[in-house]
XYZ file of C-alpha atoms in Angstrom:
344
model
C 0.000 0.000 0.000
C 1.405 3.480 -0.841
C 2.998 5.356 2.024
C 0.449 8.190 2.048
C -2.395 5.676 2.535
C -0.539 4.107 5.447
C -0.261 7.547 7.039
C -3.976 8.176 6.520
C -4.752 4.901 8.264
C -2.387 5.884 11.082
C -4.148 9.206 11.531
C -7.524 7.463 11.707
C -6.259 5.107 14.389
C -4.819 8.048 16.295
C -8.103 9.950 16.076
C -9.875 6.873 17.421
C -7.492 6.776 20.387
C -5.689 3.633 19.207
C -2.187 4.973 19.798
C -0.356 1.644 19.583
C -1.966 0.802 16.242
C -1.270 4.306 14.911
C 2.373 4.058 15.978
C 2.752 0.730 14.219
C 1.447 2.233 10.996
C 3.670 5.297 11.258
C 6.689 3.022 11.681
C 5.627 1.236 8.519
C 5.552 4.594 6.711
C 8.909 5.779 8.051
C 11.524 6.194 5.324
C 14.032 8.662 6.798
C 14.467 10.849 9.873
C 13.695 13.889 7.709
C 10.198 12.641 6.974
C 7.138 14.374 8.370
C 6.437 10.960 9.840
C 9.192 11.550 12.405
C 7.418 14.597 13.798
C 4.087 12.810 13.746
C 5.503 9.952 15.799
C 6.798 12.366 18.440
C 3.448 14.174 18.548
C 1.648 10.843 18.815
C 3.816 9.717 21.737
C 3.236 13.020 23.523
C -0.514 12.715 23.009
C -0.437 9.078 24.108
C 1.228 9.972 27.394
C 2.687 6.487 27.872
C 6.324 6.859 26.873
C 7.359 3.446 28.140
C 4.695 1.715 26.062
C 5.829 3.678 22.999
C 9.475 2.737 23.566
C 8.523 -0.910 23.941
C 6.436 -0.850 20.765
C 9.169 0.812 18.709
C 11.827 -1.543 20.100
C 9.643 -4.535 19.251
C 9.169 -3.287 15.684
C 12.917 -2.881 15.308
C 13.618 -6.365 16.657
C 11.024 -7.770 14.254
C 12.998 -6.493 11.268
C 11.939 -2.871 10.751
C 15.401 -1.289 10.631
C 13.903 2.195 10.326
C 12.306 1.713 13.736
C 15.779 2.021 15.251
C 15.871 5.553 13.874
C 12.441 6.335 15.305
C 13.633 4.921 18.621
C 16.723 7.156 18.539
C 14.605 10.196 17.704
C 12.385 9.576 20.723
C 15.361 8.889 23.010
C 16.912 12.215 22.024
C 13.684 13.960 22.983
C 13.838 12.147 26.323
C 17.420 13.376 26.870
C 18.883 9.882 26.641
C 21.534 10.440 23.953
C 23.787 7.484 24.813
C 20.861 5.110 24.258
C 20.034 6.957 21.045
C 23.554 6.309 19.761
C 23.172 2.611 20.548
C 19.893 2.501 18.610
C 21.488 4.240 15.648
C 24.406 1.857 15.700
C 21.869 -0.941 15.326
C 20.272 0.954 12.432
C 23.711 1.317 10.867
C 24.311 -2.418 11.303
C 21.123 -3.004 9.321
C 22.259 -0.792 6.458
C 20.656 2.529 7.356
C 22.504 5.728 6.441
C 22.892 7.241 9.921
C 26.620 7.918 10.267
C 26.250 11.700 10.332
C 23.374 11.477 12.772
C 25.540 9.494 15.185
C 28.352 12.018 14.733
C 26.010 14.901 15.508
C 24.709 13.330 18.717
C 28.226 12.527 19.896
C 29.304 16.099 19.133
C 26.334 18.043 20.466
C 24.454 16.047 23.082
C 27.205 13.800 24.485
C 30.135 16.113 23.694
C 32.457 13.183 23.016
C 34.405 15.015 20.338
C 37.035 12.325 19.585
C 34.338 9.723 18.874
C 32.315 12.284 16.965
C 35.278 13.019 14.734
C 35.702 9.308 14.005
C 32.152 9.219 12.672
C 32.564 12.456 10.710
C 35.670 11.055 9.060
C 33.867 7.814 8.307
C 30.992 9.733 6.719
C 33.507 11.681 4.664
C 35.197 8.494 3.477
C 31.825 7.024 2.527
C 30.877 10.177 0.573
C 27.781 10.797 2.653
C 25.738 13.797 1.511
C 26.403 16.823 3.740
C 29.496 15.203 5.264
C 31.825 17.993 4.128
C 29.570 20.693 5.551
C 28.803 18.886 8.806
C 32.418 17.971 9.471
C 33.524 21.494 8.613
C 30.927 22.971 10.960
C 32.062 20.580 13.694
C 35.689 21.685 13.337
C 34.604 25.330 13.247
C 32.748 24.881 16.541
C 35.912 23.444 18.044
C 37.620 26.754 17.292
C 41.143 25.392 16.899
C 41.287 23.956 13.361
C 39.650 26.753 11.427
C 41.845 26.452 8.337
C 40.977 22.775 8.032
C 37.307 23.580 8.590
C 37.399 26.285 5.920
C 38.910 23.860 3.407
C 36.111 21.334 4.012
C 33.430 24.011 3.735
C 34.884 25.375 0.493
C 34.815 21.858 -0.946
C 31.205 21.530 0.137
C 30.298 24.825 -1.557
C 32.055 23.666 -4.732
C 29.850 20.568 -4.666
C 26.712 22.706 -4.441
C 26.068 22.665 -0.689
C 24.600 26.129 -0.133
C 24.368 25.669 3.637
C 28.163 25.351 3.684
C 28.407 28.878 2.289
C 26.695 30.149 5.425
C 28.962 28.136 7.692
C 32.009 29.389 5.804
C 30.810 32.953 6.261
C 30.377 32.409 9.997
C 33.854 30.890 10.191
C 35.353 33.948 8.506
C 33.573 36.109 11.068
C 35.191 33.981 13.780
C 38.512 34.897 12.172
C 37.561 38.590 12.198
C 37.286 38.728 8.402
C 33.852 40.338 7.896
C 34.618 41.634 4.408
C 35.303 38.084 3.202
C 32.363 36.701 5.157
C 29.738 38.967 3.573
C 29.861 37.372 0.125
C 29.460 33.826 1.430
C 26.651 34.799 3.780
C 24.798 36.588 0.992
C 25.210 33.503 -1.176
C 23.634 31.378 1.551
C 20.800 33.862 1.993
C 20.089 33.913 -1.735
C 19.825 30.119 -1.568
C 17.103 30.456 1.064
C 19.024 29.936 4.305
C 17.368 32.627 6.401
C 19.264 31.588 9.531
C 22.302 33.549 8.260
C 20.508 36.901 8.581
C 22.013 37.688 11.998
C 25.560 36.842 10.939
C 25.135 38.693 7.644
C 23.777 41.815 9.317
C 26.636 41.740 11.798
C 29.219 41.369 9.039
C 27.665 44.201 7.047
C 27.667 46.386 10.141
C 31.358 45.617 10.701
C 32.198 46.562 7.115
C 30.317 49.855 7.317
C 27.328 48.875 5.170
C 24.903 50.268 7.732
C 21.833 50.346 5.511
C 22.098 46.681 4.506
C 22.934 45.697 8.079
C 19.845 47.415 9.440
C 17.609 45.840 6.815
C 18.873 42.305 7.388
C 18.863 42.588 11.176
C 15.298 43.898 11.175
C 14.330 40.911 9.043
C 16.059 38.677 11.592
C 14.072 40.333 14.372
C 10.816 39.821 12.491
C 11.672 36.139 12.116
C 12.642 35.890 15.797
C 16.074 34.464 15.031
C 18.391 33.766 17.987
C 20.932 36.536 18.507
C 19.007 39.112 16.488
C 18.385 41.488 19.392
C 22.039 41.532 20.446
C 23.313 42.070 16.897
C 20.746 44.811 16.250
C 21.700 46.518 19.515
C 25.327 46.587 18.359
C 24.173 48.128 15.078
C 22.062 50.733 16.888
C 24.972 51.626 19.153
C 27.224 52.138 16.148
C 24.625 54.389 14.508
C 24.081 56.454 17.659
C 20.596 55.196 18.611
C 21.630 54.486 22.180
C 18.238 54.463 23.909
C 16.839 52.022 21.367
C 19.983 49.903 21.720
C 19.304 49.589 25.450
C 15.878 48.106 24.711
C 17.336 45.489 22.385
C 20.122 44.534 24.797
C 17.436 44.018 27.439
C 15.508 41.856 24.982
C 18.690 39.877 24.281
C 18.909 39.133 27.996
C 15.258 38.182 28.332
C 14.831 36.164 25.152
C 18.280 34.774 24.333
C 19.897 34.766 27.789
C 22.784 36.666 26.186
C 24.852 37.509 29.258
C 27.382 39.494 27.209
C 24.659 42.135 27.060
C 25.267 43.079 30.697
C 28.590 44.780 29.959
C 27.249 46.451 26.832
C 24.313 47.791 28.839
C 26.628 49.066 31.565
C 28.730 50.961 29.036
C 25.619 52.412 27.379
C 24.102 53.553 30.665
C 27.420 55.142 31.595
C 27.531 56.973 28.263
C 23.924 58.082 28.754
C 24.770 59.541 32.162
C 22.820 56.932 34.129
C 25.275 55.812 36.828
C 22.830 53.794 38.942
C 21.751 51.686 35.971
C 25.374 51.367 34.848
C 26.462 50.163 38.290
C 23.721 47.527 38.366
C 24.618 46.152 34.957
C 28.356 46.208 35.667
C 27.685 44.141 38.748
C 25.514 41.723 36.739
C 28.444 41.264 34.343
C 30.824 40.630 37.241
C 28.411 38.094 38.760
C 28.447 36.263 35.412
C 32.280 36.332 35.438
C 32.553 38.405 32.292
C 36.308 38.924 32.238
C 35.951 41.948 29.981
C 33.879 43.766 32.610
C 36.370 44.011 35.486
C 38.596 46.785 34.191
C 35.802 49.064 32.884
C 33.942 48.599 36.156
C 37.047 49.530 38.127
C 37.443 52.663 36.022
C 33.772 53.451 36.578
C 34.152 53.033 40.341
C 37.201 55.307 40.361
C 35.274 57.919 38.390
C 32.392 57.701 40.858
C 34.698 58.314 43.835
C 34.344 54.702 44.986
C 37.922 53.572 44.467
C 37.945 51.821 47.845
C 35.670 49.142 46.324
C 38.207 48.177 43.667
C 40.241 46.001 46.050
C 37.371 43.547 46.437
C 36.951 43.565 42.668
C 40.645 42.748 42.245
C 40.370 39.847 44.682
C 37.530 38.429 42.630
C 39.410 38.978 39.367
C 42.534 37.068 40.415
C 40.624 33.773 40.286
C 39.787 34.350 36.626
C 41.847 34.446 33.449
C 42.065 38.183 32.849
C 44.563 39.606 30.381
C 47.821 40.421 32.230
C 47.662 44.078 31.247
C 44.075 44.361 32.563
C 45.049 42.742 35.846
C 48.032 45.084 36.172
C 45.842 48.167 35.702
C 43.325 46.769 38.181
C 46.109 46.518 40.769
C 47.127 50.123 40.123
C 43.536 51.336 40.532
C 43.084 49.215 43.655
C 46.270 50.644 45.195
C 45.018 54.178 44.595
C 41.835 53.329 46.455
C 43.551 52.069 49.590
C 43.782 54.399 52.558
C 47.214 55.879 53.178
C 49.386 53.497 55.164
C 47.131 50.508 54.511
């Protein structure tokens, strides 16, 4: 029976409250983890409310010869925050000939954070010419932050083979290397191919290269699409264009919506520039509480300017347990010494 008819039968069983029967039919219709069927199975299990029964049913289907059921099992286990078991299920799927190497690599990299094992699977996928292997492996190395040249080479190869997502990842990598002018072209290429997730990075790169009009347009689009990081990037743009009060609002939104703790220091500096010392002090202290190493020296300078140099000693004590730049720590000591009472 054609797959779409199987899905229709599954939906009827679901509507009738026969969750086990519906799940069995969805497993029959499963062809790949990218199918809509994958989402339907997760929704079905949530509606069912009996996760253990669902796991048992999927496991039984896999043991009975439905190799794709191992993938459905892994998908559910990931949702249940059981990634090690998901890897085991995918290894069984792999043993039965399913193309899941990159999926295993991604779980090992992201959920389990076992990077050596993840790299073994990425390299295996590369050797087996898996689709997306060049991009995924390149993105993995880029996230590691230490092998950027190697990552860039993989991503360029992926772009040459027509992987438009790799263009976006290459653009982000070039931003990591503080090369916004080079990044812009790749990010625009990814955007033209329909990858809207690059809007924040593209707007940031355009802002860095002085293309303020394009940056504003793309960052506003990112805001409209509620993309992660859009508020923070737009606040940076607004600060650079002199719209400081509006920038404050977007830094606050970055804190509330994206939990972007780097916004604390930026807010402190803005409030100080706007002549709002109480607000500046509060946000400086928030940055210190979050161990933002960049905040210690500006806060010490702020305290000195506010006639509160005697507080800098405690700040220095806190800073010595962190990895501040030597020159920042040296200036902190100088400021702290100036704040000590004579003869202390």
